[in-house]
């Protein structure tokens, strides 16, 4: 494709929808009247040059995907209004529906979605935020590989009639002894194979330790992460992931909205004034929601040992509704507390009792009172 040449028509553009891909980027640009100015495909290395010709403050929207935050940061430097839209909010604006999905239609849908006054946008993450999230993603991958490695070792041992208690600690304690025991049925080749798997297990543990040290350093150095770690049931991993994922907590108007963004609120199928609530929506970041629920589970199981209001509340809820529902409810409560602590700048107090503000009825004008 030829070089991007100056185009005076770009000066009439007020909104652009960009469909990002690995090698090409489709742009759909409109003017103030919503009339199409251009809909073209650009090579990846020419996208920034084309955007540099747009008027200052022009809105450039893109779908949340790999690389979206990178491009958004570059466009902000150019003085453009870069916006990122969740993918599920773009699909309804594709006029061709599911059967008409292509780059041009997707770019047009992104451009249309960005024009909606009530559209929710994804805050642009900084490079440091994404760097911390890289550590979390790496740690999660190592954890899954370690679990698979341990299960593989158990399966190989079971083939020779060696069954170990279902605990990582128990397997670690006896594995070396089992490999050195000449009285069992393990063949020479089998011993070598399991020793290789044991070496992989040790290597994965070292990788996990490296990630944990980076996360601990983040919690120690970052004020927000250190504050989040003070909550009951919120450890370093959850605190670090929350701060790195959310960034500015003031983007949410209240704690309820933050909990809904995490997918911790029930689904609704309500009509005619009758409320029907179902399971949680499970929207938002899966990793962060999982961490909050796992942290809440450990707190629910030990709630009877503490005397603070939150522990007493969750203990009663556990007895009434079961520990699983109690864990999800506590995760939602922790999310609301996180929002309050981060936005109000107050330290977490486990014995704090929140009081809802009293409703103030509007004064009724004298002339409107019936005689």
PDB file of N, CA and C in Angstrom, residues 200-281:
ATOM      1  N   UNK A 200      10.510 -30.422  36.911  1.00  0.00           N
ATOM      2  CA  UNK A 200       9.612 -29.408  36.360  1.00  0.00           C
ATOM      3  C   UNK A 200       8.794 -28.753  37.469  1.00  0.00           C
ATOM      4  N   UNK A 201       8.352 -29.539  38.421  1.00  0.00           N
ATOM      5  CA  UNK A 201       7.598 -29.024  39.562  1.00  0.00           C
ATOM      6  C   UNK A 201       8.443 -28.006  40.338  1.00  0.00           C
ATOM      7  N   UNK A 202       9.705 -28.342  40.603  1.00  0.00           N
ATOM      8  CA  UNK A 202      10.584 -27.418  41.325  1.00  0.00           C
ATOM      9  C   UNK A 202      10.780 -26.122  40.530  1.00  0.00           C
ATOM     10  N   UNK A 203      10.933 -26.254  39.217  1.00  0.00           N
ATOM     11  CA  UNK A 203      11.133 -25.081  38.373  1.00  0.00           C
ATOM     12  C   UNK A 203       9.908 -24.171  38.397  1.00  0.00           C
ATOM     13  N   UNK A 204       8.726 -24.777  38.339  1.00  0.00           N
ATOM     14  CA  UNK A 204       7.499 -23.981  38.389  1.00  0.00           C
ATOM     15  C   UNK A 204       7.343 -23.291  39.745  1.00  0.00           C
ATOM     16  N   UNK A 205       7.754 -23.963  40.812  1.00  0.00           N
ATOM     17  CA  UNK A 205       7.728 -23.333  42.130  1.00  0.00           C
ATOM     18  C   UNK A 205       8.623 -22.099  42.167  1.00  0.00           C
ATOM     19  N   UNK A 206       9.789 -22.199  41.533  1.00  0.00           N
ATOM     20  CA  UNK A 206      10.695 -21.055  41.491  1.00  0.00           C
ATOM     21  C   UNK A 206      10.087 -19.897  40.700  1.00  0.00           C
ATOM     22  N   UNK A 207       9.433 -20.209  39.598  1.00  0.00           N
ATOM     23  CA  UNK A 207       8.757 -19.165  38.824  1.00  0.00           C
ATOM     24  C   UNK A 207       7.646 -18.506  39.641  1.00  0.00           C
ATOM     25  N   UNK A 208       6.893 -19.311  40.369  1.00  0.00           N
ATOM     26  CA  UNK A 208       5.828 -18.773  41.214  1.00  0.00           C
ATOM     27  C   UNK A 208       6.402 -17.874  42.302  1.00  0.00           C
ATOM     28  N   UNK A 209       7.514 -18.281  42.888  1.00  0.00           N
ATOM     29  CA  UNK A 209       8.150 -17.466  43.929  1.00  0.00           C
ATOM     30  C   UNK A 209       8.593 -16.120  43.367  1.00  0.00           C
ATOM     31  N   UNK A 210       9.122 -16.136  42.154  1.00  0.00           N
ATOM     32  CA  UNK A 210       9.538 -14.873  41.520  1.00  0.00           C
ATOM     33  C   UNK A 210       8.345 -13.931  41.351  1.00  0.00           C
ATOM     34  N   UNK A 211       7.230 -14.466  40.867  1.00  0.00           N
ATOM     35  CA  UNK A 211       6.016 -13.644  40.691  1.00  0.00           C
ATOM     36  C   UNK A 211       5.516 -13.127  42.032  1.00  0.00           C
ATOM     37  N   UNK A 212       5.523 -13.980  43.053  1.00  0.00           N
ATOM     38  CA  UNK A 212       5.044 -13.556  44.372  1.00  0.00           C
ATOM     39  C   UNK A 212       5.906 -12.429  44.941  1.00  0.00           C
ATOM     40  N   UNK A 213       7.199 -12.473  44.686  1.00  0.00           N
ATOM     41  CA  UNK A 213       8.081 -11.403  45.166  1.00  0.00           C
ATOM     42  C   UNK A 213       7.781 -10.084  44.463  1.00  0.00           C
ATOM     43  N   UNK A 214       7.507 -10.133  43.162  1.00  0.00           N
ATOM     44  CA  UNK A 214       7.165  -8.913  42.423  1.00  0.00           C
ATOM     45  C   UNK A 214       5.842  -8.339  42.927  1.00  0.00           C
ATOM     46  N   UNK A 215       4.884  -9.222  43.217  1.00  0.00           N
ATOM     47  CA  UNK A 215       3.581  -8.768  43.721  1.00  0.00           C
ATOM     48  C   UNK A 215       3.726  -8.179  45.115  1.00  0.00           C
ATOM     49  N   UNK A 216       4.521  -8.825  45.965  1.00  0.00           N
ATOM     50  CA  UNK A 216       4.746  -8.312  47.320  1.00  0.00           C
ATOM     51  C   UNK A 216       5.416  -6.942  47.272  1.00  0.00           C
ATOM     52  N   UNK A 217       6.353  -6.751  46.342  1.00  0.00           N
ATOM     53  CA  UNK A 217       7.011  -5.451  46.202  1.00  0.00           C
ATOM     54  C   UNK A 217       6.015  -4.387  45.741  1.00  0.00           C
ATOM     55  N   UNK A 218       5.090  -4.767  44.866  1.00  0.00           N
ATOM     56  CA  UNK A 218       4.065  -3.818  44.412  1.00  0.00           C
ATOM     57  C   UNK A 218       3.173  -3.375  45.571  1.00  0.00           C
ATOM     58  N   UNK A 219       2.762  -4.328  46.404  1.00  0.00           N
ATOM     59  CA  UNK A 219       1.915  -3.999  47.553  1.00  0.00           C
ATOM     60  C   UNK A 219       2.674  -3.115  48.548  1.00  0.00           C
ATOM     61  N   UNK A 220       3.960  -3.352  48.693  1.00  0.00           N
ATOM     62  CA  UNK A 220       4.770  -2.569  49.640  1.00  0.00           C
ATOM     63  C   UNK A 220       4.990  -1.144  49.150  1.00  0.00           C
ATOM     64  N   UNK A 221       5.194  -0.984  47.820  1.00  0.00           N
ATOM     65  CA  UNK A 221       5.554   0.329  47.282  1.00  0.00           C
ATOM     66  C   UNK A 221       4.346   1.164  46.871  1.00  0.00           C
ATOM     67  N   UNK A 222       3.252   0.533  46.481  1.00  0.00           N
ATOM     68  CA  UNK A 222       2.072   1.254  46.001  1.00  0.00           C
ATOM     69  C   UNK A 222       1.120   1.521  47.165  1.00  0.00           C
ATOM     70  N   UNK A 223       0.751   2.780  47.349  1.00  0.00           N
ATOM     71  CA  UNK A 223      -0.112   3.161  48.481  1.00  0.00           C
ATOM     72  C   UNK A 223      -1.480   2.513  48.383  1.00  0.00           C
ATOM     73  N   UNK A 224      -2.058   2.522  47.190  1.00  0.00           N
ATOM     74  CA  UNK A 224      -3.392   1.943  47.019  1.00  0.00           C
ATOM     75  C   UNK A 224      -3.379   0.440  47.277  1.00  0.00           C
ATOM     76  N   UNK A 225      -2.383  -0.246  46.733  1.00  0.00           N
ATOM     77  CA  UNK A 225      -2.308  -1.692  46.928  1.00  0.00           C
ATOM     78  C   UNK A 225      -2.078  -2.029  48.398  1.00  0.00           C
ATOM     79  N   UNK A 226      -1.267  -1.229  49.079  1.00  0.00           N
ATOM     80  CA  UNK A 226      -1.024  -1.462  50.508  1.00  0.00           C
ATOM     81  C   UNK A 226      -2.306  -1.261  51.308  1.00  0.00           C
ATOM     82  N   UNK A 227      -3.105  -0.251  50.934  1.00  0.00           N
ATOM     83  CA  UNK A 227      -4.380  -0.001  51.615  1.00  0.00           C
ATOM     84  C   UNK A 227      -5.365  -1.139  51.369  1.00  0.00           C
ATOM     85  N   UNK A 228      -5.424  -1.620  50.133  1.00  0.00           N
ATOM     86  CA  UNK A 228      -6.359  -2.709  49.797  1.00  0.00           C
ATOM     87  C   UNK A 228      -6.023  -3.981  50.548  1.00  0.00           C
ATOM     88  N   UNK A 229      -4.738  -4.209  50.801  1.00  0.00           N
ATOM     89  CA  UNK A 229      -4.320  -5.436  51.477  1.00  0.00           C
ATOM     90  C   UNK A 229      -4.720  -5.461  52.948  1.00  0.00           C
ATOM     91  N   UNK A 230      -5.184  -4.341  53.491  1.00  0.00           N
ATOM     92  CA  UNK A 230      -5.585  -4.299  54.893  1.00  0.00           C
ATOM     93  C   UNK A 230      -6.961  -4.911  55.127  1.00  0.00           C
ATOM     94  N   UNK A 231      -7.754  -5.090  54.067  1.00  0.00           N
ATOM     95  CA  UNK A 231      -9.093  -5.645  54.223  1.00  0.00           C
ATOM     96  C   UNK A 231      -9.022  -7.098  54.659  1.00  0.00           C
ATOM     97  N   UNK A 232     -10.030  -7.514  55.432  1.00  0.00           N
ATOM     98  CA  UNK A 232     -10.106  -8.906  55.867  1.00  0.00           C
ATOM     99  C   UNK A 232     -10.317  -9.814  54.661  1.00  0.00           C
ATOM    100  N   UNK A 233      -9.474 -10.821  54.524  1.00  0.00           N
ATOM    101  CA  UNK A 233      -9.609 -11.768  53.426  1.00  0.00           C
ATOM    102  C   UNK A 233      -8.993 -11.315  52.122  1.00  0.00           C
ATOM    103  N   UNK A 234      -8.414 -10.130  52.078  1.00  0.00           N
ATOM    104  CA  UNK A 234      -7.775  -9.628  50.855  1.00  0.00           C
ATOM    105  C   UNK A 234      -6.269  -9.676  51.060  1.00  0.00           C
ATOM    106  N   UNK A 235      -5.601 -10.588  50.372  1.00  0.00           N
ATOM    107  CA  UNK A 235      -4.164 -10.734  50.510  1.00  0.00           C
ATOM    108  C   UNK A 235      -3.410  -9.920  49.480  1.00  0.00           C
ATOM    109  N   UNK A 236      -2.089 -10.081  49.411  1.00  0.00           N
ATOM    110  CA  UNK A 236      -1.269  -9.308  48.468  1.00  0.00           C
ATOM    111  C   UNK A 236      -1.661  -9.517  47.003  1.00  0.00           C
ATOM    112  N   UNK A 237      -1.960 -10.767  46.626  1.00  0.00           N
ATOM    113  CA  UNK A 237      -2.280 -11.044  45.221  1.00  0.00           C
ATOM    114  C   UNK A 237      -3.565 -10.321  44.819  1.00  0.00           C
ATOM    115  N   UNK A 238      -4.601 -10.425  45.645  1.00  0.00           N
ATOM    116  CA  UNK A 238      -5.876  -9.774  45.328  1.00  0.00           C
ATOM    117  C   UNK A 238      -5.734  -8.261  45.344  1.00  0.00           C
ATOM    118  N   UNK A 239      -5.013  -7.726  46.322  1.00  0.00           N
ATOM    119  CA  UNK A 239      -4.833  -6.273  46.411  1.00  0.00           C
ATOM    120  C   UNK A 239      -4.084  -5.738  45.199  1.00  0.00           C
ATOM    121  N   UNK A 240      -3.005  -6.414  44.821  1.00  0.00           N
ATOM    122  CA  UNK A 240      -2.210  -5.976  43.675  1.00  0.00           C
ATOM    123  C   UNK A 240      -3.007  -6.058  42.380  1.00  0.00           C
ATOM    124  N   UNK A 241      -3.733  -7.156  42.192  1.00  0.00           N
ATOM    125  CA  UNK A 241      -4.518  -7.326  40.968  1.00  0.00           C
ATOM    126  C   UNK A 241      -5.630  -6.295  40.876  1.00  0.00           C
ATOM    127  N   UNK A 242      -6.264  -5.981  41.991  1.00  0.00           N
ATOM    128  CA  UNK A 242      -7.352  -5.004  41.986  1.00  0.00           C
ATOM    129  C   UNK A 242      -6.859  -3.627  41.574  1.00  0.00           C
ATOM    130  N   UNK A 243      -5.769  -3.182  42.177  1.00  0.00           N
ATOM    131  CA  UNK A 243      -5.240  -1.845  41.869  1.00  0.00           C
ATOM    132  C   UNK A 243      -4.724  -1.786  40.433  1.00  0.00           C
ATOM    133  N   UNK A 244      -4.033  -2.828  39.988  1.00  0.00           N
ATOM    134  CA  UNK A 244      -3.499  -2.838  38.628  1.00  0.00           C
ATOM    135  C   UNK A 244      -4.602  -2.893  37.580  1.00  0.00           C
ATOM    136  N   UNK A 245      -5.701  -3.557  37.893  1.00  0.00           N
ATOM    137  CA  UNK A 245      -6.800  -3.688  36.932  1.00  0.00           C
ATOM    138  C   UNK A 245      -7.668  -2.438  36.881  1.00  0.00           C
ATOM    139  N   UNK A 246      -8.014  -1.906  38.038  1.00  0.00           N
ATOM    140  CA  UNK A 246      -8.966  -0.792  38.108  1.00  0.00           C
ATOM    141  C   UNK A 246      -8.281   0.548  37.883  1.00  0.00           C
ATOM    142  N   UNK A 247      -7.161   0.776  38.557  1.00  0.00           N
ATOM    143  CA  UNK A 247      -6.493   2.065  38.440  1.00  0.00           C
ATOM    144  C   UNK A 247      -7.211   3.130  39.251  1.00  0.00           C
ATOM    145  N   UNK A 248      -8.052   3.921  38.597  1.00  0.00           N
ATOM    146  CA  UNK A 248      -8.796   4.991  39.257  1.00  0.00           C
ATOM    147  C   UNK A 248     -10.160   4.467  39.687  1.00  0.00           C
ATOM    148  N   UNK A 249     -10.370   4.333  40.988  1.00  0.00           N
ATOM    149  CA  UNK A 249     -11.640   3.820  41.500  1.00  0.00           C
ATOM    150  C   UNK A 249     -12.760   4.847  41.381  1.00  0.00           C
ATOM    151  N   UNK A 250     -12.425   6.105  41.162  1.00  0.00           N
ATOM    152  CA  UNK A 250     -13.443   7.149  41.068  1.00  0.00           C
ATOM    153  C   UNK A 250     -14.206   7.096  39.754  1.00  0.00           C
ATOM    154  N   UNK A 251     -13.798   6.207  38.864  1.00  0.00           N
ATOM    155  CA  UNK A 251     -14.570   6.026  37.635  1.00  0.00           C
ATOM    156  C   UNK A 251     -15.939   5.417  37.927  1.00  0.00           C
ATOM    157  N   UNK A 252     -16.093   4.803  39.107  1.00  0.00           N
ATOM    158  CA  UNK A 252     -17.381   4.244  39.520  1.00  0.00           C
ATOM    159  C   UNK A 252     -18.032   5.227  40.491  1.00  0.00           C
ATOM    160  N   UNK A 253     -19.315   5.468  40.326  1.00  0.00           N
ATOM    161  CA  UNK A 253     -19.982   6.472  41.154  1.00  0.00           C
ATOM    162  C   UNK A 253     -20.275   5.969  42.556  1.00  0.00           C
ATOM    163  N   UNK A 254     -20.320   4.657  42.755  1.00  0.00           N
ATOM    164  CA  UNK A 254     -20.522   4.105  44.097  1.00  0.00           C
ATOM    165  C   UNK A 254     -20.018   2.662  44.132  1.00  0.00           C
ATOM    166  N   UNK A 255     -20.018   2.091  45.334  1.00  0.00           N
ATOM    167  CA  UNK A 255     -19.546   0.731  45.496  1.00  0.00           C
ATOM    168  C   UNK A 255     -20.425  -0.292  44.806  1.00  0.00           C
ATOM    169  N   UNK A 256     -21.728  -0.017  44.726  1.00  0.00           N
ATOM    170  CA  UNK A 256     -22.643  -0.952  44.059  1.00  0.00           C
ATOM    171  C   UNK A 256     -22.299  -1.082  42.579  1.00  0.00           C
ATOM    172  N   UNK A 257     -21.943   0.035  41.956  1.00  0.00           N
ATOM    173  CA  UNK A 257     -21.573  -0.014  40.544  1.00  0.00           C
ATOM    174  C   UNK A 257     -20.278  -0.792  40.343  1.00  0.00           C
ATOM    175  N   UNK A 258     -19.351  -0.653  41.289  1.00  0.00           N
ATOM    176  CA  UNK A 258     -18.095  -1.408  41.205  1.00  0.00           C
ATOM    177  C   UNK A 258     -18.368  -2.904  41.331  1.00  0.00           C
ATOM    178  N   UNK A 259     -19.231  -3.291  42.267  1.00  0.00           N
ATOM    179  CA  UNK A 259     -19.590  -4.694  42.409  1.00  0.00           C
ATOM    180  C   UNK A 259     -20.276  -5.241  41.173  1.00  0.00           C
ATOM    181  N   UNK A 260     -21.139  -4.429  40.555  1.00  0.00           N
ATOM    182  CA  UNK A 260     -21.808  -4.858  39.330  1.00  0.00           C
ATOM    183  C   UNK A 260     -20.811  -4.999  38.187  1.00  0.00           C
ATOM    184  N   UNK A 261     -19.813  -4.104  38.138  1.00  0.00           N
ATOM    185  CA  UNK A 261     -18.793  -4.170  37.099  1.00  0.00           C
ATOM    186  C   UNK A 261     -17.974  -5.453  37.210  1.00  0.00           C
ATOM    187  N   UNK A 262     -17.809  -5.952  38.427  1.00  0.00           N
ATOM    188  CA  UNK A 262     -17.070  -7.192  38.652  1.00  0.00           C
ATOM    189  C   UNK A 262     -17.924  -8.429  38.383  1.00  0.00           C
ATOM    190  N   UNK A 263     -19.221  -8.256  38.163  1.00  0.00           N
ATOM    191  CA  UNK A 263     -20.100  -9.396  37.920  1.00  0.00           C
ATOM    192  C   UNK A 263     -20.543 -10.100  39.178  1.00  0.00           C
ATOM    193  N   UNK A 264     -20.555  -9.381  40.325  1.00  0.00           N
ATOM    194  CA  UNK A 264     -20.920  -9.986  41.606  1.00  0.00           C
ATOM    195  C   UNK A 264     -22.359  -9.699  42.009  1.00  0.00           C
ATOM    196  N   UNK A 265     -23.131  -9.095  41.133  1.00  0.00           N
ATOM    197  CA  UNK A 265     -24.535  -8.812  41.425  1.00  0.00           C
ATOM    198  C   UNK A 265     -25.428  -9.785  40.658  1.00  0.00           C
ATOM    199  N   UNK A 266     -26.640 -10.067  41.152  1.00  0.00           N
ATOM    200  CA  UNK A 266     -27.500 -11.070  40.502  1.00  0.00           C
ATOM    201  C   UNK A 266     -28.069 -10.595  39.177  1.00  0.00           C
ATOM    202  N   UNK A 267     -28.320 -11.558  38.300  1.00  0.00           N
ATOM    203  CA  UNK A 267     -29.010 -11.264  37.042  1.00  0.00           C
ATOM    204  C   UNK A 267     -30.453 -10.896  37.335  1.00  0.00           C
ATOM    205  N   UNK A 268     -31.020 -10.096  36.459  1.00  0.00           N
ATOM    206  CA  UNK A 268     -32.414  -9.689  36.640  1.00  0.00           C
ATOM    207  C   UNK A 268     -33.255 -10.106  35.444  1.00  0.00           C
ATOM    208  N   UNK A 269     -34.453 -10.585  35.747  1.00  0.00           N
ATOM    209  CA  UNK A 269     -35.459 -10.859  34.723  1.00  0.00           C
ATOM    210  C   UNK A 269     -36.768 -10.299  35.258  1.00  0.00           C
ATOM    211  N   UNK A 270     -36.784  -8.981  35.390  1.00  0.00           N
ATOM    212  CA  UNK A 270     -37.876  -8.298  36.076  1.00  0.00           C
ATOM    213  C   UNK A 270     -38.781  -7.588  35.083  1.00  0.00           C
ATOM    214  N   UNK A 271     -40.046  -7.534  35.427  1.00  0.00           N
ATOM    215  CA  UNK A 271     -41.024  -6.859  34.577  1.00  0.00           C
ATOM    216  C   UNK A 271     -42.272  -6.572  35.381  1.00  0.00           C
ATOM    217  N   UNK A 272     -42.934  -5.472  35.053  1.00  0.00           N
ATOM    218  CA  UNK A 272     -44.199  -5.138  35.693  1.00  0.00           C
ATOM    219  C   UNK A 272     -44.089  -4.913  37.186  1.00  0.00           C
ATOM    220  N   UNK A 273     -42.942  -4.425  37.645  1.00  0.00           N
ATOM    221  CA  UNK A 273     -42.767  -4.172  39.070  1.00  0.00           C
ATOM    222  C   UNK A 273     -42.437  -5.408  39.884  1.00  0.00           C
ATOM    223  N   UNK A 274     -42.331  -6.569  39.231  1.00  0.00           N
ATOM    224  CA  UNK A 274     -41.991  -7.811  39.930  1.00  0.00           C
ATOM    225  C   UNK A 274     -40.531  -8.138  39.669  1.00  0.00           C
ATOM    226  N   UNK A 275     -39.738  -8.225  40.739  1.00  0.00           N
ATOM    227  CA  UNK A 275     -38.304  -8.471  40.624  1.00  0.00           C
ATOM    228  C   UNK A 275     -38.003  -9.966  40.694  1.00  0.00           C
ATOM    229  N   UNK A 276     -37.328 -10.459  39.684  1.00  0.00           N
ATOM    230  CA  UNK A 276     -36.863 -11.846  39.647  1.00  0.00           C
ATOM    231  C   UNK A 276     -35.341 -11.833  39.539  1.00  0.00           C
ATOM    232  N   UNK A 277     -34.666 -12.280  40.572  1.00  0.00           N
ATOM    233  CA  UNK A 277     -33.206 -12.273  40.606  1.00  0.00           C
ATOM    234  C   UNK A 277     -32.682 -13.691  40.464  1.00  0.00           C
ATOM    235  N   UNK A 278     -31.591 -13.816  39.727  1.00  0.00           N
ATOM    236  CA  UNK A 278     -30.987 -15.121  39.513  1.00  0.00           C
ATOM    237  C   UNK A 278     -29.571 -15.189  40.039  1.00  0.00           C
ATOM    238  N   UNK A 279     -28.715 -15.973  39.389  1.00  0.00           N
ATOM    239  CA  UNK A 279     -27.316 -16.094  39.773  1.00  0.00           C
ATOM    240  C   UNK A 279     -26.565 -14.824  39.402  1.00  0.00           C
ATOM    241  N   UNK A 280     -25.318 -14.704  39.867  1.00  0.00           N
ATOM    242  CA  UNK A 280     -24.546 -13.507  39.556  1.00  0.00           C
ATOM    243  C   UNK A 280     -24.263 -13.436  38.060  1.00  0.00           C
ATOM    244  N   UNK A 281     -24.046 -12.226  37.558  1.00  0.00           N
ATOM    245  CA  UNK A 281     -23.900 -12.007  36.117  1.00  0.00           C
ATOM    246  C   UNK A 281     -22.571 -12.531  35.574  1.00  0.00           C
TER     247      UNK A 281
END
